[in-house]
CSV table of C-alpha atoms and ligand atoms in Angstrom, one decimal:
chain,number,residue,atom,x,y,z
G,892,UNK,CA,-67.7,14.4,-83.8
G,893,UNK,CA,-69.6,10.8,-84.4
G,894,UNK,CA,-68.2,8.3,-82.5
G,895,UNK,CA,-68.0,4.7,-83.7
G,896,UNK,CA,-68.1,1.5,-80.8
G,897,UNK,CA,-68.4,-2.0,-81.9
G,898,UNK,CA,-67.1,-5.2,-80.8
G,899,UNK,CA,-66.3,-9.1,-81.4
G,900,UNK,CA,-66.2,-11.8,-79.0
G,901,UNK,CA,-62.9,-13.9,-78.4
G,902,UNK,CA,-64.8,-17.4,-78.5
G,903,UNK,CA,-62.5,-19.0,-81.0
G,904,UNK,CA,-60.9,-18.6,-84.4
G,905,UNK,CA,-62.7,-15.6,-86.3
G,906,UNK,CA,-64.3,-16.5,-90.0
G,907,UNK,CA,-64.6,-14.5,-92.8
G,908,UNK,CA,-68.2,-13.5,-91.4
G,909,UNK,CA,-66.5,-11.2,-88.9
G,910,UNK,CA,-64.0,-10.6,-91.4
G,911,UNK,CA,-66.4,-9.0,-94.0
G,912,UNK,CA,-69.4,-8.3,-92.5
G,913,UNK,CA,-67.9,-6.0,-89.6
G,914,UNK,CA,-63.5,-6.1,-89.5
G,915,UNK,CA,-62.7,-5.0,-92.7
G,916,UNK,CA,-65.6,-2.1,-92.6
G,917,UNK,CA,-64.3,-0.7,-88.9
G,918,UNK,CA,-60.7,-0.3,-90.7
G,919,UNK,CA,-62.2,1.6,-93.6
G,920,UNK,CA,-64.0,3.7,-91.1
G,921,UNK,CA,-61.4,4.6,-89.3
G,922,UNK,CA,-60.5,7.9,-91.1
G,923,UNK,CA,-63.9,9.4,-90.9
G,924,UNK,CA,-64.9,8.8,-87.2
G,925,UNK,CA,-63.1,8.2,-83.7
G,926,UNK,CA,-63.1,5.0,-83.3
G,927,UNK,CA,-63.5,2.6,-80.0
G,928,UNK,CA,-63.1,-1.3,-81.1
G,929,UNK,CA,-63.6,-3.7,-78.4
G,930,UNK,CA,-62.6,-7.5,-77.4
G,931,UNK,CA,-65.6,-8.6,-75.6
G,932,UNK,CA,-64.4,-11.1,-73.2
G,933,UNK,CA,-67.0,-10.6,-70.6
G,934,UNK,CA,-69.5,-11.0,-73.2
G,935,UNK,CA,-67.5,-14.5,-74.3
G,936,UNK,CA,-68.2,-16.0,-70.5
G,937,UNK,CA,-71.9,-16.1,-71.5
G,938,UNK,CA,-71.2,-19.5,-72.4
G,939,UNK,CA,-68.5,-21.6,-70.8
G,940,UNK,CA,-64.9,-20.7,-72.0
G,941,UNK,CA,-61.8,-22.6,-70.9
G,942,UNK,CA,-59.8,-20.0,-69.2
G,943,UNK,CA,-56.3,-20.6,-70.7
G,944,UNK,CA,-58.4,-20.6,-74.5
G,945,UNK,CA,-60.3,-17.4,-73.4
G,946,UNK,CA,-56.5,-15.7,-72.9
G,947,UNK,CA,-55.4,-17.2,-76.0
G,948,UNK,CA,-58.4,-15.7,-78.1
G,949,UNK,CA,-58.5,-12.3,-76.6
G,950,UNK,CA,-54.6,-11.9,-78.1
G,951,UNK,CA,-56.0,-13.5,-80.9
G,952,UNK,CA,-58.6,-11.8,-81.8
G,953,UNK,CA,-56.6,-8.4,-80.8
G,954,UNK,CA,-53.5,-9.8,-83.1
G,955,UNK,CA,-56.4,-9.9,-86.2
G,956,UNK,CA,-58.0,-6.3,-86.1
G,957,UNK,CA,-54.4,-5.5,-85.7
G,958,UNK,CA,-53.3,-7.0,-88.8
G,959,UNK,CA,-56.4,-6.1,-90.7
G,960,UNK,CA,-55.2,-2.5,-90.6
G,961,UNK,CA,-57.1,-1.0,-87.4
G,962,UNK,CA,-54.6,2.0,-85.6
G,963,UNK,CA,-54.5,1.3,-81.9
G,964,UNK,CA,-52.4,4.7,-81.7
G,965,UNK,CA,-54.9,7.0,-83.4
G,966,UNK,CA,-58.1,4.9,-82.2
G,967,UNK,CA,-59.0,2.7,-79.0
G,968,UNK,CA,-58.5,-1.3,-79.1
G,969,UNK,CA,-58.9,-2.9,-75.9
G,970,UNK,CA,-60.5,-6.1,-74.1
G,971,UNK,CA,-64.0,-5.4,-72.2
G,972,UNK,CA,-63.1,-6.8,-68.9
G,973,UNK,CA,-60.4,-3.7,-68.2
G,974,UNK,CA,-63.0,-0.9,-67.9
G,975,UNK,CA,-65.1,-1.6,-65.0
G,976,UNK,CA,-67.6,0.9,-66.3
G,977,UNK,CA,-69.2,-1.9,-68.5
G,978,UNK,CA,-70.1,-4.1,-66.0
G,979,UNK,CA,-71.8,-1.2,-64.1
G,980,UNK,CA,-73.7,0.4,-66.7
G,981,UNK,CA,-74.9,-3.1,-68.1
G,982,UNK,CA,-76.2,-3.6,-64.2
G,983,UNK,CA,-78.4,-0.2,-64.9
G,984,UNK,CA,-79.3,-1.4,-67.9
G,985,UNK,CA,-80.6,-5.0,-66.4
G,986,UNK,CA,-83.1,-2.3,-64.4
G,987,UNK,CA,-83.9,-0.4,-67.5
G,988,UNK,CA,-84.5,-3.1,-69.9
G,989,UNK,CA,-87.7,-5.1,-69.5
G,990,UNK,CA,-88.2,-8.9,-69.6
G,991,UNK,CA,-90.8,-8.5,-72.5
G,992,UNK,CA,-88.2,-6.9,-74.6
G,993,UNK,CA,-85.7,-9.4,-74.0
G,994,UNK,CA,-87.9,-12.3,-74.4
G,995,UNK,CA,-88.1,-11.1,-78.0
G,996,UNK,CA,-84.4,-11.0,-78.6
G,997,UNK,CA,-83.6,-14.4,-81.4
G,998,UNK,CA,-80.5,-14.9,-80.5
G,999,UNK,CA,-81.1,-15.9,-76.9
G,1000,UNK,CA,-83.3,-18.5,-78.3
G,1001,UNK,CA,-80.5,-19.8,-80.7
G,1002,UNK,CA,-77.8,-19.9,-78.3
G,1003,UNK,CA,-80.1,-21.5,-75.6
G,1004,UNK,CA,-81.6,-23.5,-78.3
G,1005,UNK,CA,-84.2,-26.1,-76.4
G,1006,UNK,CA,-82.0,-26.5,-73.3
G,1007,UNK,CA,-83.1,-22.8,-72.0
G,1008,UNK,CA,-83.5,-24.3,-68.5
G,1009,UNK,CA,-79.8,-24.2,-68.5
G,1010,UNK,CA,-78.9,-20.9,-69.8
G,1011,UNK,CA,-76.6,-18.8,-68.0
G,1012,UNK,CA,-78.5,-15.8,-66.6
G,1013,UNK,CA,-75.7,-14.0,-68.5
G,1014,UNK,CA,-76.6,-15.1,-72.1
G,1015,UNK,CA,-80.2,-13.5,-71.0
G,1016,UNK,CA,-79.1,-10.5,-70.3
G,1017,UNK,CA,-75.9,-10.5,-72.6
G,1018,UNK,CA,-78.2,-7.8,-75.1
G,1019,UNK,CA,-78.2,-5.1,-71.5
G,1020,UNK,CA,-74.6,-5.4,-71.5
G,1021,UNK,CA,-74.1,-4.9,-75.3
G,1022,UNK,CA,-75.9,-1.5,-74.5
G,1023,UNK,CA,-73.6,-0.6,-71.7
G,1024,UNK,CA,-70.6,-1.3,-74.3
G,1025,UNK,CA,-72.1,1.2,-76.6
G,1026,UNK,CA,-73.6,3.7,-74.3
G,1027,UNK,CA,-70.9,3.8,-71.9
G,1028,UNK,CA,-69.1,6.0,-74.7
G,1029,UNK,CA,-72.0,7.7,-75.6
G,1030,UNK,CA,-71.5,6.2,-79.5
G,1031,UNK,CA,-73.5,7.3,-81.8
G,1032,UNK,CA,-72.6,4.5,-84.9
G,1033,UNK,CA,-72.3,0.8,-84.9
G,1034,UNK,CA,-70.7,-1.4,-87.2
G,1035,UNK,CA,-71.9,-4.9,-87.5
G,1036,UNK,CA,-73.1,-7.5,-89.3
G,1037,UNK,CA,-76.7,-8.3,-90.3
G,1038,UNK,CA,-76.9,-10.4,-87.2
G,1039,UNK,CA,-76.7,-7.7,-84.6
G,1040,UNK,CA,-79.5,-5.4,-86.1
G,1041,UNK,CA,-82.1,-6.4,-83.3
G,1042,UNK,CA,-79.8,-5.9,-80.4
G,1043,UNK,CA,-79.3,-2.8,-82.1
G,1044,UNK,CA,-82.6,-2.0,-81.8
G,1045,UNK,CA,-82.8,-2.8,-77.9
G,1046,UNK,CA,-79.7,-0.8,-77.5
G,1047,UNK,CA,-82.1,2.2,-78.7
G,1048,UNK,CA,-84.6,1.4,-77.0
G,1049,UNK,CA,-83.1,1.0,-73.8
G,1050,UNK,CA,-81.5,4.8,-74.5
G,1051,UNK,CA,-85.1,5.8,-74.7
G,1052,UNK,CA,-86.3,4.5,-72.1
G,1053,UNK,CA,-83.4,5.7,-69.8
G,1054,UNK,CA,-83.4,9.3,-70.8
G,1055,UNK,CA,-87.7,9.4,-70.5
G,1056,UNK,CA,-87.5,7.5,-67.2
G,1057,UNK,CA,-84.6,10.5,-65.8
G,1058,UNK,CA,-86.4,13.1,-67.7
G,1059,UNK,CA,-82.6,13.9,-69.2
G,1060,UNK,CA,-80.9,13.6,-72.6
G,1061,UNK,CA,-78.3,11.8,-71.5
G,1062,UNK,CA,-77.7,9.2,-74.4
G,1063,UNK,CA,-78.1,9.5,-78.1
G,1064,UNK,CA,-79.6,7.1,-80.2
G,1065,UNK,CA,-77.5,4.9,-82.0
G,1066,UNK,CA,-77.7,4.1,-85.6
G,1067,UNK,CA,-76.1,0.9,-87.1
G,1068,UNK,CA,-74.0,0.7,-89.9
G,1069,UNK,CA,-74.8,-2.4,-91.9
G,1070,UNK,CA,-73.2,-2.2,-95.6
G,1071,UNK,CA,-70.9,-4.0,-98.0
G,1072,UNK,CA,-71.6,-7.0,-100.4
G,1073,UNK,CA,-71.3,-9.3,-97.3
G,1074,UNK,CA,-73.3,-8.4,-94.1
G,1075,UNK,CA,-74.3,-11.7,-93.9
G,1076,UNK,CA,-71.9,-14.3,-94.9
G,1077,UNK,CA,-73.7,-18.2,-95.0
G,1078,UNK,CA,-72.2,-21.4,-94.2
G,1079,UNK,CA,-70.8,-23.3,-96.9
G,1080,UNK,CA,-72.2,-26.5,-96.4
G,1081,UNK,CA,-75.7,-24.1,-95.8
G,1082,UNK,CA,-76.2,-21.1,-97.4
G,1083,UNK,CA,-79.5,-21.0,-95.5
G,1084,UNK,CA,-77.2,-20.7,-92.4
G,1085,UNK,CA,-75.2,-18.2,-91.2
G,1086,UNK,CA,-71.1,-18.8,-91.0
G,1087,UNK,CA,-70.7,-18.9,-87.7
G,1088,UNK,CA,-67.9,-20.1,-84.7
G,1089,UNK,CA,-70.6,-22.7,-83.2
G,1090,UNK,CA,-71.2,-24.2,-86.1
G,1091,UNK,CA,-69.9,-28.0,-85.9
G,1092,UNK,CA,-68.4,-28.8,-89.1
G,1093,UNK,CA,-65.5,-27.2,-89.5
G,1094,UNK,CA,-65.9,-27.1,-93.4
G,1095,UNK,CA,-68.8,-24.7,-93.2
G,1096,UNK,CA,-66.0,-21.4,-92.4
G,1097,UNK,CA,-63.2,-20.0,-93.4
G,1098,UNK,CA,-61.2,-19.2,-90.7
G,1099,UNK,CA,-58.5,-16.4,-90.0
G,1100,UNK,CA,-55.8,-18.8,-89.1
G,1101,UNK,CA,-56.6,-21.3,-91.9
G,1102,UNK,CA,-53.9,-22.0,-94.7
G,1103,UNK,CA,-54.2,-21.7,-98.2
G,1104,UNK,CA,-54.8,-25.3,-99.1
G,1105,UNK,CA,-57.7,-25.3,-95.5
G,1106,UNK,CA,-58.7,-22.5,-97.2
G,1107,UNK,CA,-59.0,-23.6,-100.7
G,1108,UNK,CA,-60.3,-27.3,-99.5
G,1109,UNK,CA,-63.2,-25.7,-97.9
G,1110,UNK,CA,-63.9,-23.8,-101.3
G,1111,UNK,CA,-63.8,-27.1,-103.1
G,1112,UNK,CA,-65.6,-28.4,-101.1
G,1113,UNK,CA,-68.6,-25.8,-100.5
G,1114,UNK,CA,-71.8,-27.1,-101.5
G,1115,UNK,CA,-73.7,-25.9,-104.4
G,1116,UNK,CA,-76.5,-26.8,-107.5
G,1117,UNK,CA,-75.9,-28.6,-110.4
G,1118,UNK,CA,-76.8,-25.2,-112.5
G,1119,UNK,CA,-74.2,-23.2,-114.1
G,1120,UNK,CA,-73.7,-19.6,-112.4
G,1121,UNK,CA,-76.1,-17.0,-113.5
G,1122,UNK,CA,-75.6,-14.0,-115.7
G,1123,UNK,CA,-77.2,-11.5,-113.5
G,1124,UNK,CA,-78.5,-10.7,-109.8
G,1125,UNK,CA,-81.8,-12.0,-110.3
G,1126,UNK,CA,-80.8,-15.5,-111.6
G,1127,UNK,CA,-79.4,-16.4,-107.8
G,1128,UNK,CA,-83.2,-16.4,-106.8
G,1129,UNK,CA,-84.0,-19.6,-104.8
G,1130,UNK,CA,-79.7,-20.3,-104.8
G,1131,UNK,CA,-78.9,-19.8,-101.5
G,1132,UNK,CA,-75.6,-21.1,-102.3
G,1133,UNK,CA,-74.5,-19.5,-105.2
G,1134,UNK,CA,-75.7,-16.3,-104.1
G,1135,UNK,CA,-72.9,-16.7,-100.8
G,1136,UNK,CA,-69.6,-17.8,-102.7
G,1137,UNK,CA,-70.7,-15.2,-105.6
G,1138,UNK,CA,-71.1,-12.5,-102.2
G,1139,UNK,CA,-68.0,-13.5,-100.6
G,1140,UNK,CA,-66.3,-12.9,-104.3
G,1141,UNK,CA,-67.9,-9.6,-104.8
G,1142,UNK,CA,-66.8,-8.3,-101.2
G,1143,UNK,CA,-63.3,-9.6,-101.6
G,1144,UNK,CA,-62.7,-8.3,-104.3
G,1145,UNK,CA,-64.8,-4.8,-103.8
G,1146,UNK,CA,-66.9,-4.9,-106.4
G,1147,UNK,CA,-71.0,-5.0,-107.3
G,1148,UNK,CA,-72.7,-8.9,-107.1
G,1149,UNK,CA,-73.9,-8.2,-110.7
G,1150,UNK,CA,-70.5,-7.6,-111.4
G,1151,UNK,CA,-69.3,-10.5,-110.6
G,1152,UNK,CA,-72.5,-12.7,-112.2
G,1153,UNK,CA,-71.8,-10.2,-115.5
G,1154,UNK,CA,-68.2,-11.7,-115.1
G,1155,UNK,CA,-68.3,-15.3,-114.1
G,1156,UNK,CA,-72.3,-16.3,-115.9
G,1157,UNK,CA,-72.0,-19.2,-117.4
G,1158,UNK,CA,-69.4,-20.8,-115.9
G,1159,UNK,CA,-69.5,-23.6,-113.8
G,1160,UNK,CA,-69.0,-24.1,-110.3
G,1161,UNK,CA,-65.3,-25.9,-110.4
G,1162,UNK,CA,-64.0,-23.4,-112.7
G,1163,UNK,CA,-66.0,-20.1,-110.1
G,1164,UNK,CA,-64.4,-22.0,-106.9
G,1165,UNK,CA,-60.5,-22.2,-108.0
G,1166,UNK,CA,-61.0,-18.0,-109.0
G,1167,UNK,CA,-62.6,-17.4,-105.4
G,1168,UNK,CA,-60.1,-19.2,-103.7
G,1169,UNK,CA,-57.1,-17.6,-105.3
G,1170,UNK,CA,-59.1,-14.3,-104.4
G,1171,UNK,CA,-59.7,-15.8,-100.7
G,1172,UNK,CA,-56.0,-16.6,-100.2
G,1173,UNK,CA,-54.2,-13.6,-101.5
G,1174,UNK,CA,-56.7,-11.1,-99.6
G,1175,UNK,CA,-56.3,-13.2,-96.7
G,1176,UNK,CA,-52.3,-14.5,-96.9
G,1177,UNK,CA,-51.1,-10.6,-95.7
G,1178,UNK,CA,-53.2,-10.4,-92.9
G,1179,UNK,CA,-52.6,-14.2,-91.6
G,1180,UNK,CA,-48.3,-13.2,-91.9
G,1181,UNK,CA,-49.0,-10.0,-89.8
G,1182,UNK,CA,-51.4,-12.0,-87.2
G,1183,UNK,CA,-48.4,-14.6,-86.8
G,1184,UNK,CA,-45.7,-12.0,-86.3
G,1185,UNK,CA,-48.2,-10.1,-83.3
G,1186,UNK,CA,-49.2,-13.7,-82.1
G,1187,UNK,CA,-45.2,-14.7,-81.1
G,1188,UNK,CA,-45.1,-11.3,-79.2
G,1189,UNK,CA,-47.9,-11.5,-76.8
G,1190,UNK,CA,-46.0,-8.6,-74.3
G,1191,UNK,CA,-46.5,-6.2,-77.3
G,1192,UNK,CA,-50.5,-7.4,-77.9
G,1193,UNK,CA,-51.1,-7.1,-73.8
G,1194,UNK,CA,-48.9,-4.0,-73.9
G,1195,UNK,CA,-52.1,-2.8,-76.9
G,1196,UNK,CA,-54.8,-3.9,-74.7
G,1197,UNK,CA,-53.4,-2.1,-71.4
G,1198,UNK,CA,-52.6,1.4,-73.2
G,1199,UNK,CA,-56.0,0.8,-75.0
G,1200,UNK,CA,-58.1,0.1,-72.1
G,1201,UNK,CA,-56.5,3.3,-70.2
G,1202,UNK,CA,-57.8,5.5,-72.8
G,1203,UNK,CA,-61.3,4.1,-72.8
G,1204,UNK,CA,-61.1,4.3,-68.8
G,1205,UNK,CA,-60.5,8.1,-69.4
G,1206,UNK,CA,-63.4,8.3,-71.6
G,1207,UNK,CA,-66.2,6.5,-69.6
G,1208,UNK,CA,-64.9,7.9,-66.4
G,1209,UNK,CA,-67.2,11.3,-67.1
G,1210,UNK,CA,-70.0,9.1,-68.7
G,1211,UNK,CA,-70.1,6.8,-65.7
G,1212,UNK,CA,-69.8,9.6,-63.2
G,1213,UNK,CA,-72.8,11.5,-64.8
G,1214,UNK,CA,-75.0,8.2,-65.2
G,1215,UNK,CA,-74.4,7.3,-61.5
G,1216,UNK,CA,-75.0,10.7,-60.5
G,1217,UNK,CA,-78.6,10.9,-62.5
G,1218,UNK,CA,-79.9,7.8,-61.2
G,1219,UNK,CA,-79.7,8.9,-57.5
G,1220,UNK,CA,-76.4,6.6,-56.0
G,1221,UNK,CA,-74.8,8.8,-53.5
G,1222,UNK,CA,-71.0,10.2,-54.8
G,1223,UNK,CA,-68.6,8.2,-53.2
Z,1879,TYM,P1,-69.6,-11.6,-82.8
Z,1879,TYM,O1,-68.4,-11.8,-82.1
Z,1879,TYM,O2,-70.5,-12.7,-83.0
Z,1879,TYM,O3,-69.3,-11.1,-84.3
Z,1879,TYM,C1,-68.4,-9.9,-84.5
Z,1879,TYM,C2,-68.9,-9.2,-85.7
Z,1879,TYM,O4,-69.0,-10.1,-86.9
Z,1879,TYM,C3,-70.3,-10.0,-87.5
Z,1879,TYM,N1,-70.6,-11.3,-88.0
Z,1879,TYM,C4,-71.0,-11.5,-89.3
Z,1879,TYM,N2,-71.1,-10.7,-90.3
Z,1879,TYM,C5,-71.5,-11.2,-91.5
Z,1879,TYM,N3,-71.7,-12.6,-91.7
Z,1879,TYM,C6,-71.6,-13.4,-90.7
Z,1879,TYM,N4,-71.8,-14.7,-90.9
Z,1879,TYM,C7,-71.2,-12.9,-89.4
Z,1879,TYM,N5,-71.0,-13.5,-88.2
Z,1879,TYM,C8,-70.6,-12.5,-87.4
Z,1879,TYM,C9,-71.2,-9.6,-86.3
Z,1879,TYM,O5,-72.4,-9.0,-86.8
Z,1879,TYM,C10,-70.4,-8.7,-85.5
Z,1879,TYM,O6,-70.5,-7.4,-86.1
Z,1879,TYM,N6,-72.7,-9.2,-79.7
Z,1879,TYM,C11,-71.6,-9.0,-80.6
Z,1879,TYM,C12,-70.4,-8.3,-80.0
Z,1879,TYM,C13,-70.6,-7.1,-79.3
Z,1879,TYM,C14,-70.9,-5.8,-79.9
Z,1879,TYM,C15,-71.0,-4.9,-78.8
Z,1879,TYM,C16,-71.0,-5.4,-81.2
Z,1879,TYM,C17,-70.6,-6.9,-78.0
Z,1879,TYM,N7,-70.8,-5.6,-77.7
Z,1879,TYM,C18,-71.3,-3.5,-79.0
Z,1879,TYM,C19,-71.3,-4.0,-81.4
Z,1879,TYM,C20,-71.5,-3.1,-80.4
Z,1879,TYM,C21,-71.2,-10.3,-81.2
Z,1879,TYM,O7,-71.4,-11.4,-80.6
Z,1879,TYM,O8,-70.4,-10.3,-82.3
């Protein structure tokens, strides 16, 4: 049977980036494949994260794919830093991988931005240990946003690499899943910008823990052109803008982005940007009541993440057994 791995990082409030470009897609997945979702806390310590905050989040975060529908009976939901096996493939990994191909990844250079100097060594590497994540479970699909394609990539090539240096067949290689209207969701005071937790303004995302009138402010509010909307796909050409809040409409409301021009051409932006965040709220509103009900019941959420974690313990145990075996450490 395929088996599906993906994660997201507990570095503060998710956005509607996660949310449509990878959340909602791993709950309508979940009937098709065996699933293995996973709170990446050790990934999160890449950059500095206040420890009390880094709890807070990892319940958080947990609370939301909860909430959004994933089934932590039938699949496994548990945070990173539980299964040692992880941190001991991703060291492999860091002798597999090569600087060269590292040096290429562009998110590295983002997050380190002009200050690399002062880097941690673990926001280098960070792409190795997304590879052990995957690997360690031998998964064979990935679900993820645009964003993630080229660490995708690595996490093949470092596959390749390992089973050609062992002369074995010991991992497969992965293929991403990248689909819906909204793989990459832009900021809304930039739609040549991805949505994204670093960003400073606080008006450029919609968060999961934002209210109806947060959320239909930062609608208001979302910067656009002084045209009226377009009646078909190719009129958002050169409209970065209106091409994002007409995306975000199409995936939350699960239709087609010519749909939605077909529907709304025409029109102008005030009129567009009270129907999206109607849409916004009462898609979102559900989700945000069950999040606050799992958030005042953190026992329950760490009760999720231990019974979780034991699971995928029991699965990489073979996986990490075998690994250690092939590259020549002695059995304990
Ligand atoms: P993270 O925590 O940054 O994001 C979680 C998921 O959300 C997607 N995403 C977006 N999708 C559309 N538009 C956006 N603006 C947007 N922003 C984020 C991401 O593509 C991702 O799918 N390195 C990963 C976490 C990770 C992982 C893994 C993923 C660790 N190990 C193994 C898959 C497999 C990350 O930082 O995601």
């Amino acid at each position: 049977m395929s088996r599906i791995f993906s994660g997201v990082q507990p570095t503060g409030d998710l956005h509607l980036g996660n949310y449509l470009g990878a959340i909602r897609n791993w709950v309508r997945l979940q009937d098709d494949y065996e699933c293995i979702f996973c709170v990446v806390d050790m990934h999160a310590i890449t950059t500095w994260q206040d420890p009390d905050g880094l709890q807070a989040s990892t319940r958080e975060v947990t609370a939301a794919l909860l909430a959004s529908g994933i089934d932590a009976d039938k699949h496994t939901v548990f945070n990173q830093s539980q299964v040692p096996g992880h941190a001991e493939l991703a060291w492999i990994f860091n002798c597999v991988a090569r600087m060269g191909w590292l040096n290429r990844m562009t998110q590295f250079k983002e997050k380190a931005g002009k200050n690399r100097e002062n880097a941690s060594v673990g926001l280098y590497a960070y792409p190795n240990l997304m590879a052990a994540d995957i690997l360690l479970y031998k998964a064979t699909h990935v679900p993820v946003g645009e964003d993630q394609k080229q660490h995708l990539e690595l996490t093949r090539d470092i596959a390749q690499k390992f089973n050609n240096d062992f002369k074995c067949d010991m991992f497969p290689v992965v293929e991403p899943l990248i689909f819906g209207a909204a793989t990459r969701v832009m900021s809304l005071r930039d739609g040549t910008s991805k949505m994204s937790k670093s960003d400073p303004s606080d008006l450029s995302r919609i968060t999961m823990t934002d209210d109806a009138d947060a959320i239909a402010k930062k609608i208001r509010k979302a910067k656009t052109d002084p045209e009226p909307l377009p009646e078909n796909e190719k009129g958002l050409e050169g409209r970065p803008e209106a091409a994002n809040l007409m995306g975000i409409y199409a995936a939350l409301s699960d239709t087609t982005l010519d749909e939605v021009c077909t529907n709304f051409g025409g029109e102008q932006f005030s009129t567009f940007k009270q129907n999206l965040a109607d849409l916004a709220v009462s898609k979102l509103a559900p989700i945000q009541d069950e999040m606050r009900r799992l958030m005042a019941d953190p026992a329950y959420v760490d009760g999720v993440l231990r019974g979780g974690a034991q699971k995928a313990r029991n699965m990489a145990q073979p996986i990490i057994d075998e690994v250690k075996a092939t590259v020549g450490y002695l059995k304990p």
